[in-house]
Amino acid sequence: MNGQIDNYRFKGLRQQLVSSIRAKGIRNERILKAMLDIPRHCFLDEAFAEWAYKDTAFPISSGQTISQPFTVARQTELLEVRKGDKILEVGTGSGYQACVLAALGAKVYTVERHEELFMKTAKLLPTIGFNQVRTLLGDGYEGAERFAPFDKILVTAACNLIPKTLVHQLKDGGIMVIPVGNGEDQQMLKLAKHGEQIEIKEHGHYRFVPMLGGVATHA
Ligand code: SAH
């Protein structure tokens, strides 16, 4: 394979992908630029590189999926990422979403429960220029107490309830974006924390793989 021709071809496919995401309503140019720059094919097994640039979720190892690019863009948009934000992502998976956040200038901590996937992604990120993303192995229901509080928290697996621990680890004035619901249908929630008050807004239906493990307690 000729790497340079490949890079050129993938860049073209990325431009098409970003155009389709823009057409679906994402207008934040910083997010679109990040997605234009990040080589999404590197997050899939090589044989499936072409699939990286279709706007669809796709299986990665360990029975998990890399989120649909539109969903990545939408969750990122809802999170209102600012340069320097300290963000916790729950559900590292392939690491693609974490890299999109990092490309926007956030300081990213991402936690994955599946050890094999954690190892694979922790190894991959420095090879594609994202050594600043902090990958953690653990149960996302517990958040990452050691590094809390966070300006933003992004959950990329479906929760039955809003985990109380995560709300605690959010700064006052912070935002959490989390898909909540059973089975195959989740409502995308955006929580804004104002002291003891939590404002919750619904942002439409999505379908995520479930959060596994710990028992969530209501916030
Ligand atoms: N953000 C990912 C896609 C996430 S898919 C990406 O960009 O590719 C959801 C991920 O959540 C899976 O990798 C799954 O293993 C992980 N997960 C499920 N339950 C978890 C838990 N309790 N704690 C941390 N990660 C969890």
PDB file of C-alpha atoms and ligand atoms in Angstrom:
ATOM      1  CA  MET A   1       0.000   0.000   0.000  1.00  0.00           C
ATOM      2  CA  ASN A   2       1.193   3.485  -0.788  1.00  0.00           C
ATOM      3  CA  GLY A   3       0.715   5.540   2.374  1.00  0.00           C
ATOM      4  CA  GLN A   4       0.615   8.903   0.651  1.00  0.00           C
ATOM      5  CA  ILE A   5      -2.042   7.930  -1.889  1.00  0.00           C
ATOM      6  CA  ASP A   6      -3.975   6.374   0.965  1.00  0.00           C
ATOM      7  CA  ASN A   7      -3.839   9.541   3.040  1.00  0.00           C
ATOM      8  CA  TYR A   8      -5.051  11.530   0.069  1.00  0.00           C
ATOM      9  CA  ARG A   9      -7.925   9.113  -0.542  1.00  0.00           C
ATOM     10  CA  PHE A  10      -8.942   9.074   3.124  1.00  0.00           C
ATOM     11  CA  LYS A  11      -8.866  12.864   3.285  1.00  0.00           C
ATOM     12  CA  GLY A  12     -11.340  12.946   0.378  1.00  0.00           C
ATOM     13  CA  LEU A  13     -13.604  10.457   2.125  1.00  0.00           C
ATOM     14  CA  ARG A  14     -13.401  12.534   5.311  1.00  0.00           C
ATOM     15  CA  GLN A  15     -14.442  15.653   3.414  1.00  0.00           C
ATOM     16  CA  GLN A  16     -17.537  13.788   2.182  1.00  0.00           C
ATOM     17  CA  LEU A  17     -18.302  12.545   5.677  1.00  0.00           C
ATOM     18  CA  VAL A  18     -18.002  16.020   7.172  1.00  0.00           C
ATOM     19  CA  SER A  19     -20.239  17.466   4.426  1.00  0.00           C
ATOM     20  CA  SER A  20     -22.912  14.891   5.228  1.00  0.00           C
ATOM     21  CA  ILE A  21     -22.708  15.661   8.954  1.00  0.00           C
ATOM     22  CA  ARG A  22     -23.010  19.376   8.213  1.00  0.00           C
ATOM     23  CA  ALA A  23     -26.053  18.649   6.035  1.00  0.00           C
ATOM     24  CA  LYS A  24     -27.613  16.781   8.979  1.00  0.00           C
ATOM     25  CA  GLY A  25     -27.470  19.956  11.043  1.00  0.00           C
ATOM     26  CA  ILE A  26     -24.073  20.221  12.745  1.00  0.00           C
ATOM     27  CA  ARG A  27     -22.883  23.792  12.170  1.00  0.00           C
ATOM     28  CA  ASN A  28     -20.048  24.071  14.682  1.00  0.00           C
ATOM     29  CA  GLU A  29     -17.040  24.603  12.416  1.00  0.00           C
ATOM     30  CA  ARG A  30     -14.493  23.721  15.113  1.00  0.00           C
ATOM     31  CA  ILE A  31     -16.057  20.295  15.547  1.00  0.00           C
ATOM     32  CA  LEU A  32     -16.299  19.749  11.788  1.00  0.00           C
ATOM     33  CA  LYS A  33     -12.652  20.780  11.387  1.00  0.00           C
ATOM     34  CA  ALA A  34     -11.571  18.318  14.104  1.00  0.00           C
ATOM     35  CA  MET A  35     -13.450  15.539  12.338  1.00  0.00           C
ATOM     36  CA  LEU A  36     -11.890  16.560   9.032  1.00  0.00           C
ATOM     37  CA  ASP A  37      -8.420  16.256  10.544  1.00  0.00           C
ATOM     38  CA  ILE A  38      -8.659  13.061  12.627  1.00  0.00           C
ATOM     39  CA  PRO A  39      -7.884   9.866  10.666  1.00  0.00           C
ATOM     40  CA  ARG A  40     -10.946   7.879  11.729  1.00  0.00           C
ATOM     41  CA  HIS A  41      -9.819   4.809   9.774  1.00  0.00           C
ATOM     42  CA  CYS A  42      -7.013   4.339  12.318  1.00  0.00           C
ATOM     43  CA  PHE A  43      -9.633   3.520  14.962  1.00  0.00           C
ATOM     44  CA  LEU A  44     -10.982   0.524  13.031  1.00  0.00           C
ATOM     45  CA  ASP A  45      -9.216  -2.686  12.068  1.00  0.00           C
ATOM     46  CA  GLU A  46      -7.351  -2.135   8.820  1.00  0.00           C
ATOM     47  CA  ALA A  47      -9.607  -4.409   6.775  1.00  0.00           C
ATOM     48  CA  PHE A  48     -12.541  -2.122   7.534  1.00  0.00           C
ATOM     49  CA  ALA A  49     -10.821   1.211   6.851  1.00  0.00           C
ATOM     50  CA  GLU A  50     -13.379   2.182   4.168  1.00  0.00           C
ATOM     51  CA  TRP A  51     -16.189   1.878   6.698  1.00  0.00           C
ATOM     52  CA  ALA A  52     -14.618   4.582   8.818  1.00  0.00           C
ATOM     53  CA  TYR A  53     -16.015   7.264   6.537  1.00  0.00           C
ATOM     54  CA  LYS A  54     -19.622   6.161   6.371  1.00  0.00           C
ATOM     55  CA  ASP A  55     -21.933   7.892   8.804  1.00  0.00           C
ATOM     56  CA  THR A  56     -22.744   4.742  10.731  1.00  0.00           C
ATOM     57  CA  ALA A  57     -21.790   3.009  13.971  1.00  0.00           C
ATOM     58  CA  PHE A  58     -19.424   0.089  13.426  1.00  0.00           C
ATOM     59  CA  PRO A  59     -18.251  -2.939  15.448  1.00  0.00           C
ATOM     60  CA  ILE A  60     -14.800  -2.673  17.028  1.00  0.00           C
ATOM     61  CA  SER A  61     -13.157  -5.404  19.088  1.00  0.00           C
ATOM     62  CA  SER A  62     -14.638  -6.999  22.215  1.00  0.00           C
ATOM     63  CA  GLY A  63     -18.220  -6.802  20.919  1.00  0.00           C
ATOM     64  CA  GLN A  64     -18.309  -3.006  21.214  1.00  0.00           C
ATOM     65  CA  THR A  65     -19.013  -0.277  18.682  1.00  0.00           C
ATOM     66  CA  ILE A  66     -17.475   3.001  17.583  1.00  0.00           C
ATOM     67  CA  SER A  67     -20.285   5.586  17.710  1.00  0.00           C
ATOM     68  CA  GLN A  68     -21.820   6.959  14.508  1.00  0.00           C
ATOM     69  CA  PRO A  69     -19.890  10.086  13.430  1.00  0.00           C
ATOM     70  CA  PHE A  70     -23.052  12.225  13.555  1.00  0.00           C
ATOM     71  CA  THR A  71     -23.634  11.114  17.156  1.00  0.00           C
ATOM     72  CA  VAL A  72     -20.040  11.992  18.065  1.00  0.00           C
ATOM     73  CA  ALA A  73     -20.524  15.457  16.542  1.00  0.00           C
ATOM     74  CA  ARG A  74     -23.885  15.957  18.259  1.00  0.00           C
ATOM     75  CA  GLN A  75     -22.683  14.870  21.704  1.00  0.00           C
ATOM     76  CA  THR A  76     -19.628  17.107  21.320  1.00  0.00           C
ATOM     77  CA  GLU A  77     -21.817  20.031  20.286  1.00  0.00           C
ATOM     78  CA  LEU A  78     -24.136  19.553  23.288  1.00  0.00           C
ATOM     79  CA  LEU A  79     -21.116  19.513  25.590  1.00  0.00           C
ATOM     80  CA  GLU A  80     -20.176  23.105  24.558  1.00  0.00           C
ATOM     81  CA  VAL A  81     -16.463  22.262  24.666  1.00  0.00           C
ATOM     82  CA  ARG A  82     -14.114  25.150  25.436  1.00  0.00           C
ATOM     83  CA  LYS A  83     -10.363  25.168  25.171  1.00  0.00           C
ATOM     84  CA  GLY A  84      -8.866  24.033  28.478  1.00  0.00           C
ATOM     85  CA  ASP A  85     -12.029  22.245  29.690  1.00  0.00           C
ATOM     86  CA  LYS A  86     -11.317  19.245  31.863  1.00  0.00           C
ATOM     87  CA  ILE A  87     -13.535  16.501  30.475  1.00  0.00           C
ATOM     88  CA  LEU A  88     -14.307  12.966  31.606  1.00  0.00           C
ATOM     89  CA  GLU A  89     -15.516  10.580  28.925  1.00  0.00           C
ATOM     90  CA  VAL A  90     -17.157   7.347  30.064  1.00  0.00           C
ATOM     91  CA  GLY A  91     -16.758   4.532  27.514  1.00  0.00           C
ATOM     92  CA  THR A  92     -13.432   5.010  25.711  1.00  0.00           C
ATOM     93  CA  GLY A  93     -14.114   2.323  23.103  1.00  0.00           C
ATOM     94  CA  SER A  94     -11.990   3.047  20.051  1.00  0.00           C
ATOM     95  CA  GLY A  95     -10.827   6.399  21.476  1.00  0.00           C
ATOM     96  CA  TYR A  96     -12.213   8.402  18.544  1.00  0.00           C
ATOM     97  CA  GLN A  97     -14.596  10.556  20.595  1.00  0.00           C
ATOM     98  CA  ALA A  98     -11.839  11.284  23.129  1.00  0.00           C
ATOM     99  CA  CYS A  99      -9.593  12.505  20.304  1.00  0.00           C
ATOM    100  CA  VAL A 100     -12.316  14.796  18.937  1.00  0.00           C
ATOM    101  CA  LEU A 101     -12.576  16.402  22.396  1.00  0.00           C
ATOM    102  CA  ALA A 102      -8.784  16.681  22.665  1.00  0.00           C
ATOM    103  CA  ALA A 103      -8.569  18.264  19.215  1.00  0.00           C
ATOM    104  CA  LEU A 104     -10.880  21.011  20.524  1.00  0.00           C
ATOM    105  CA  GLY A 105      -8.320  21.807  23.189  1.00  0.00           C
ATOM    106  CA  ALA A 106      -9.893  19.917  26.099  1.00  0.00           C
ATOM    107  CA  LYS A 107      -7.903  18.038  28.709  1.00  0.00           C
ATOM    108  CA  VAL A 108      -9.447  14.600  28.347  1.00  0.00           C
ATOM    109  CA  TYR A 109      -9.714  11.716  30.804  1.00  0.00           C
ATOM    110  CA  THR A 110     -11.474   8.677  29.414  1.00  0.00           C
ATOM    111  CA  VAL A 111     -12.475   5.544  31.269  1.00  0.00           C
ATOM    112  CA  GLU A 112     -13.099   2.083  29.784  1.00  0.00           C
ATOM    113  CA  ARG A 113     -14.249  -1.010  31.642  1.00  0.00           C
ATOM    114  CA  HIS A 114     -13.117  -3.597  29.110  1.00  0.00           C
ATOM    115  CA  GLU A 115      -9.452  -4.341  29.728  1.00  0.00           C
ATOM    116  CA  GLU A 116      -8.571  -5.578  26.251  1.00  0.00           C
ATOM    117  CA  LEU A 117     -10.148  -2.544  24.627  1.00  0.00           C
ATOM    118  CA  PHE A 118      -8.508  -0.218  27.137  1.00  0.00           C
ATOM    119  CA  MET A 119      -5.071  -1.674  26.313  1.00  0.00           C
ATOM    120  CA  LYS A 120      -5.622  -1.500  22.577  1.00  0.00           C
ATOM    121  CA  THR A 121      -6.759   2.142  22.658  1.00  0.00           C
ATOM    122  CA  ALA A 122      -4.147   3.244  25.202  1.00  0.00           C
ATOM    123  CA  LYS A 123      -1.541   1.890  22.786  1.00  0.00           C
ATOM    124  CA  LEU A 124      -3.093   3.430  19.679  1.00  0.00           C
ATOM    125  CA  LEU A 125      -3.581   7.061  20.759  1.00  0.00           C
ATOM    126  CA  PRO A 126       0.094   8.082  21.128  1.00  0.00           C
ATOM    127  CA  THR A 127       0.854   6.608  17.704  1.00  0.00           C
ATOM    128  CA  ILE A 128      -1.581   9.040  16.046  1.00  0.00           C
ATOM    129  CA  GLY A 129      -0.538  12.116  17.988  1.00  0.00           C
ATOM    130  CA  PHE A 130      -2.954  12.011  20.922  1.00  0.00           C
ATOM    131  CA  ASN A 131      -0.594  11.153  23.770  1.00  0.00           C
ATOM    132  CA  GLN A 132      -2.192  13.912  25.878  1.00  0.00           C
ATOM    133  CA  VAL A 133      -5.441  11.911  26.280  1.00  0.00           C
ATOM    134  CA  ARG A 134      -5.415  10.175  29.655  1.00  0.00           C
ATOM    135  CA  THR A 135      -6.830   6.638  29.306  1.00  0.00           C
ATOM    136  CA  LEU A 136      -8.082   4.923  32.474  1.00  0.00           C
ATOM    137  CA  LEU A 137      -9.199   1.363  33.158  1.00  0.00           C
ATOM    138  CA  GLY A 138     -12.197   1.171  35.456  1.00  0.00           C
ATOM    139  CA  ASP A 139     -15.912   1.252  35.964  1.00  0.00           C
ATOM    140  CA  GLY A 140     -17.374   4.425  34.504  1.00  0.00           C
ATOM    141  CA  TYR A 141     -20.187   4.393  37.064  1.00  0.00           C
ATOM    142  CA  GLU A 142     -17.479   5.365  39.545  1.00  0.00           C
ATOM    143  CA  GLY A 143     -16.235   8.204  37.346  1.00  0.00           C
ATOM    144  CA  ALA A 144     -12.627   9.159  38.101  1.00  0.00           C
ATOM    145  CA  GLU A 145     -12.569  10.516  41.643  1.00  0.00           C
ATOM    146  CA  ARG A 146      -8.800  11.050  41.532  1.00  0.00           C
ATOM    147  CA  PHE A 147      -9.136  13.678  38.812  1.00  0.00           C
ATOM    148  CA  ALA A 148     -12.518  15.185  39.751  1.00  0.00           C
ATOM    149  CA  PRO A 149     -14.152  17.660  39.546  1.00  0.00           C
ATOM    150  CA  PHE A 150     -14.705  17.982  35.804  1.00  0.00           C
ATOM    151  CA  ASP A 151     -16.016  20.890  33.736  1.00  0.00           C
ATOM    152  CA  LYS A 152     -17.830  18.434  31.507  1.00  0.00           C
ATOM    153  CA  ILE A 153     -18.735  14.740  31.516  1.00  0.00           C
ATOM    154  CA  LEU A 154     -19.647  12.820  28.376  1.00  0.00           C
ATOM    155  CA  VAL A 155     -21.153   9.330  28.626  1.00  0.00           C
ATOM    156  CA  THR A 156     -21.019   7.241  25.455  1.00  0.00           C
ATOM    157  CA  ALA A 157     -22.874   4.121  26.635  1.00  0.00           C
ATOM    158  CA  ALA A 158     -26.551   3.808  27.584  1.00  0.00           C
ATOM    159  CA  CYS A 159     -27.424   4.239  31.266  1.00  0.00           C
ATOM    160  CA  ASN A 160     -30.683   3.227  32.946  1.00  0.00           C
ATOM    161  CA  LEU A 161     -30.432   6.179  35.282  1.00  0.00           C
ATOM    162  CA  ILE A 162     -28.283   9.236  35.746  1.00  0.00           C
ATOM    163  CA  PRO A 163     -25.391   8.020  37.944  1.00  0.00           C
ATOM    164  CA  LYS A 164     -25.197  10.043  41.139  1.00  0.00           C
ATOM    165  CA  THR A 165     -21.406   9.686  41.377  1.00  0.00           C
ATOM    166  CA  LEU A 166     -20.948  11.348  38.006  1.00  0.00           C
ATOM    167  CA  VAL A 167     -23.155  14.279  38.987  1.00  0.00           C
ATOM    168  CA  HIS A 168     -21.028  14.688  42.120  1.00  0.00           C
ATOM    169  CA  GLN A 169     -17.858  14.767  40.057  1.00  0.00           C
ATOM    170  CA  LEU A 170     -19.197  17.594  37.890  1.00  0.00           C
ATOM    171  CA  LYS A 171     -18.139  21.163  38.774  1.00  0.00           C
ATOM    172  CA  ASP A 172     -20.704  23.744  39.680  1.00  0.00           C
ATOM    173  CA  GLY A 173     -21.663  25.262  36.333  1.00  0.00           C
ATOM    174  CA  GLY A 174     -20.627  22.037  34.584  1.00  0.00           C
ATOM    175  CA  ILE A 175     -22.404  20.141  31.804  1.00  0.00           C
ATOM    176  CA  MET A 176     -23.008  16.413  31.412  1.00  0.00           C
ATOM    177  CA  VAL A 177     -24.284  14.754  28.239  1.00  0.00           C
ATOM    178  CA  ILE A 178     -25.623  11.239  28.714  1.00  0.00           C
ATOM    179  CA  PRO A 179     -27.913   8.837  26.831  1.00  0.00           C
ATOM    180  CA  VAL A 180     -30.484   7.463  29.283  1.00  0.00           C
ATOM    181  CA  GLY A 181     -32.925   4.640  28.684  1.00  0.00           C
ATOM    182  CA  ASN A 182     -33.444   0.902  28.609  1.00  0.00           C
ATOM    183  CA  GLY A 183     -33.241  -1.454  25.682  1.00  0.00           C
ATOM    184  CA  GLU A 184     -32.692  -0.042  22.230  1.00  0.00           C
ATOM    185  CA  ASP A 185     -33.884   3.498  22.736  1.00  0.00           C
ATOM    186  CA  GLN A 186     -32.234   6.228  24.758  1.00  0.00           C
ATOM    187  CA  GLN A 187     -33.028   9.873  25.254  1.00  0.00           C
ATOM    188  CA  MET A 188     -29.994  12.150  24.942  1.00  0.00           C
ATOM    189  CA  LEU A 189     -29.966  14.247  28.082  1.00  0.00           C
ATOM    190  CA  LYS A 190     -28.015  17.424  28.732  1.00  0.00           C
ATOM    191  CA  LEU A 191     -27.617  18.262  32.404  1.00  0.00           C
ATOM    192  CA  ALA A 192     -26.452  21.616  33.642  1.00  0.00           C
ATOM    193  CA  LYS A 193     -25.393  21.762  37.277  1.00  0.00           C
ATOM    194  CA  HIS A 194     -26.194  24.930  39.193  1.00  0.00           C
ATOM    195  CA  GLY A 195     -25.268  24.302  42.823  1.00  0.00           C
ATOM    196  CA  GLU A 196     -27.768  21.781  44.156  1.00  0.00           C
ATOM    197  CA  GLN A 197     -30.030  22.334  41.157  1.00  0.00           C
ATOM    198  CA  ILE A 198     -29.769  20.168  38.062  1.00  0.00           C
ATOM    199  CA  GLU A 199     -31.401  21.422  34.906  1.00  0.00           C
ATOM    200  CA  ILE A 200     -32.170  18.598  32.458  1.00  0.00           C
ATOM    201  CA  LYS A 201     -33.049  18.990  28.778  1.00  0.00           C
ATOM    202  CA  GLU A 202     -33.921  16.246  26.278  1.00  0.00           C
ATOM    203  CA  HIS A 203     -32.191  16.170  22.916  1.00  0.00           C
ATOM    204  CA  GLY A 204     -33.757  13.343  20.967  1.00  0.00           C
ATOM    205  CA  HIS A 205     -33.551   9.592  20.580  1.00  0.00           C
ATOM    206  CA  TYR A 206     -30.375   7.575  20.070  1.00  0.00           C
ATOM    207  CA  ARG A 207     -29.235   3.997  20.332  1.00  0.00           C
ATOM    208  CA  PHE A 208     -26.105   3.099  22.333  1.00  0.00           C
ATOM    209  CA  VAL A 209     -24.534  -0.104  23.649  1.00  0.00           C
ATOM    210  CA  PRO A 210     -25.392  -0.501  27.350  1.00  0.00           C
ATOM    211  CA  MET A 211     -23.241   0.601  30.272  1.00  0.00           C
ATOM    212  CA  LEU A 212     -22.230  -2.632  31.960  1.00  0.00           C
ATOM    213  CA  GLY A 213     -21.370  -3.400  35.544  1.00  0.00           C
ATOM    214  CA  GLY A 214     -22.144  -1.201  38.522  1.00  0.00           C
ATOM    215  CA  VAL A 215     -25.624  -0.381  39.699  1.00  0.00           C
ATOM    216  CA  ALA A 216     -26.478   3.244  39.067  1.00  0.00           C
ATOM    217  CA  THR A 217     -28.167   5.265  41.749  1.00  0.00           C
ATOM    218  CA  HIS A 218     -30.401   8.146  40.807  1.00  0.00           C
ATOM    219  CA  ALA A 219     -28.991  11.632  41.047  1.00  0.00           C
TER     220      ALA A 219
HETATM  221  N1  SAH B   1     -16.749   6.554  22.747  1.00  0.00           N
HETATM  222  C1  SAH B   1     -16.458   5.353  21.993  1.00  0.00           C
HETATM  223  C2  SAH B   1     -17.672   4.476  21.729  1.00  0.00           C
HETATM  224  C3  SAH B   1     -18.244   3.953  22.953  1.00  0.00           C
HETATM  225  S1  SAH B   1     -19.117   2.449  22.852  1.00  0.00           S
HETATM  226  C4  SAH B   1     -15.741   5.656  20.699  1.00  0.00           C
HETATM  227  O1  SAH B   1     -15.506   6.817  20.393  1.00  0.00           O
HETATM  228  O2  SAH B   1     -15.366   4.699  20.025  1.00  0.00           O
HETATM  229  C5  SAH B   1     -19.352   2.278  24.613  1.00  0.00           C
HETATM  230  C6  SAH B   1     -18.131   1.866  25.388  1.00  0.00           C
HETATM  231  O3  SAH B   1     -18.483   1.883  26.772  1.00  0.00           O
HETATM  232  C7  SAH B   1     -17.645   0.447  25.107  1.00  0.00           C
HETATM  233  O4  SAH B   1     -16.288   0.467  24.777  1.00  0.00           O
HETATM  234  C8  SAH B   1     -17.880  -0.298  26.427  1.00  0.00           C
HETATM  235  O5  SAH B   1     -16.922  -1.314  26.686  1.00  0.00           O
HETATM  236  C9  SAH B   1     -17.795   0.829  27.423  1.00  0.00           C
HETATM  237  N2  SAH B   1     -18.445   0.569  28.711  1.00  0.00           N
HETATM  238  C10 SAH B   1     -19.565  -0.148  28.962  1.00  0.00           C
HETATM  239  N3  SAH B   1     -19.846  -0.134  30.280  1.00  0.00           N
HETATM  240  C11 SAH B   1     -18.870   0.611  30.880  1.00  0.00           C
HETATM  241  C12 SAH B   1     -18.608   1.002  32.219  1.00  0.00           C
HETATM  242  N4  SAH B   1     -19.384   0.629  33.226  1.00  0.00           N
HETATM  243  N5  SAH B   1     -17.524   1.766  32.451  1.00  0.00           N
HETATM  244  C13 SAH B   1     -16.695   2.175  31.438  1.00  0.00           C
HETATM  245  N6  SAH B   1     -16.906   1.833  30.148  1.00  0.00           N
HETATM  246  C14 SAH B   1     -17.978   1.068  29.870  1.00  0.00           C
END
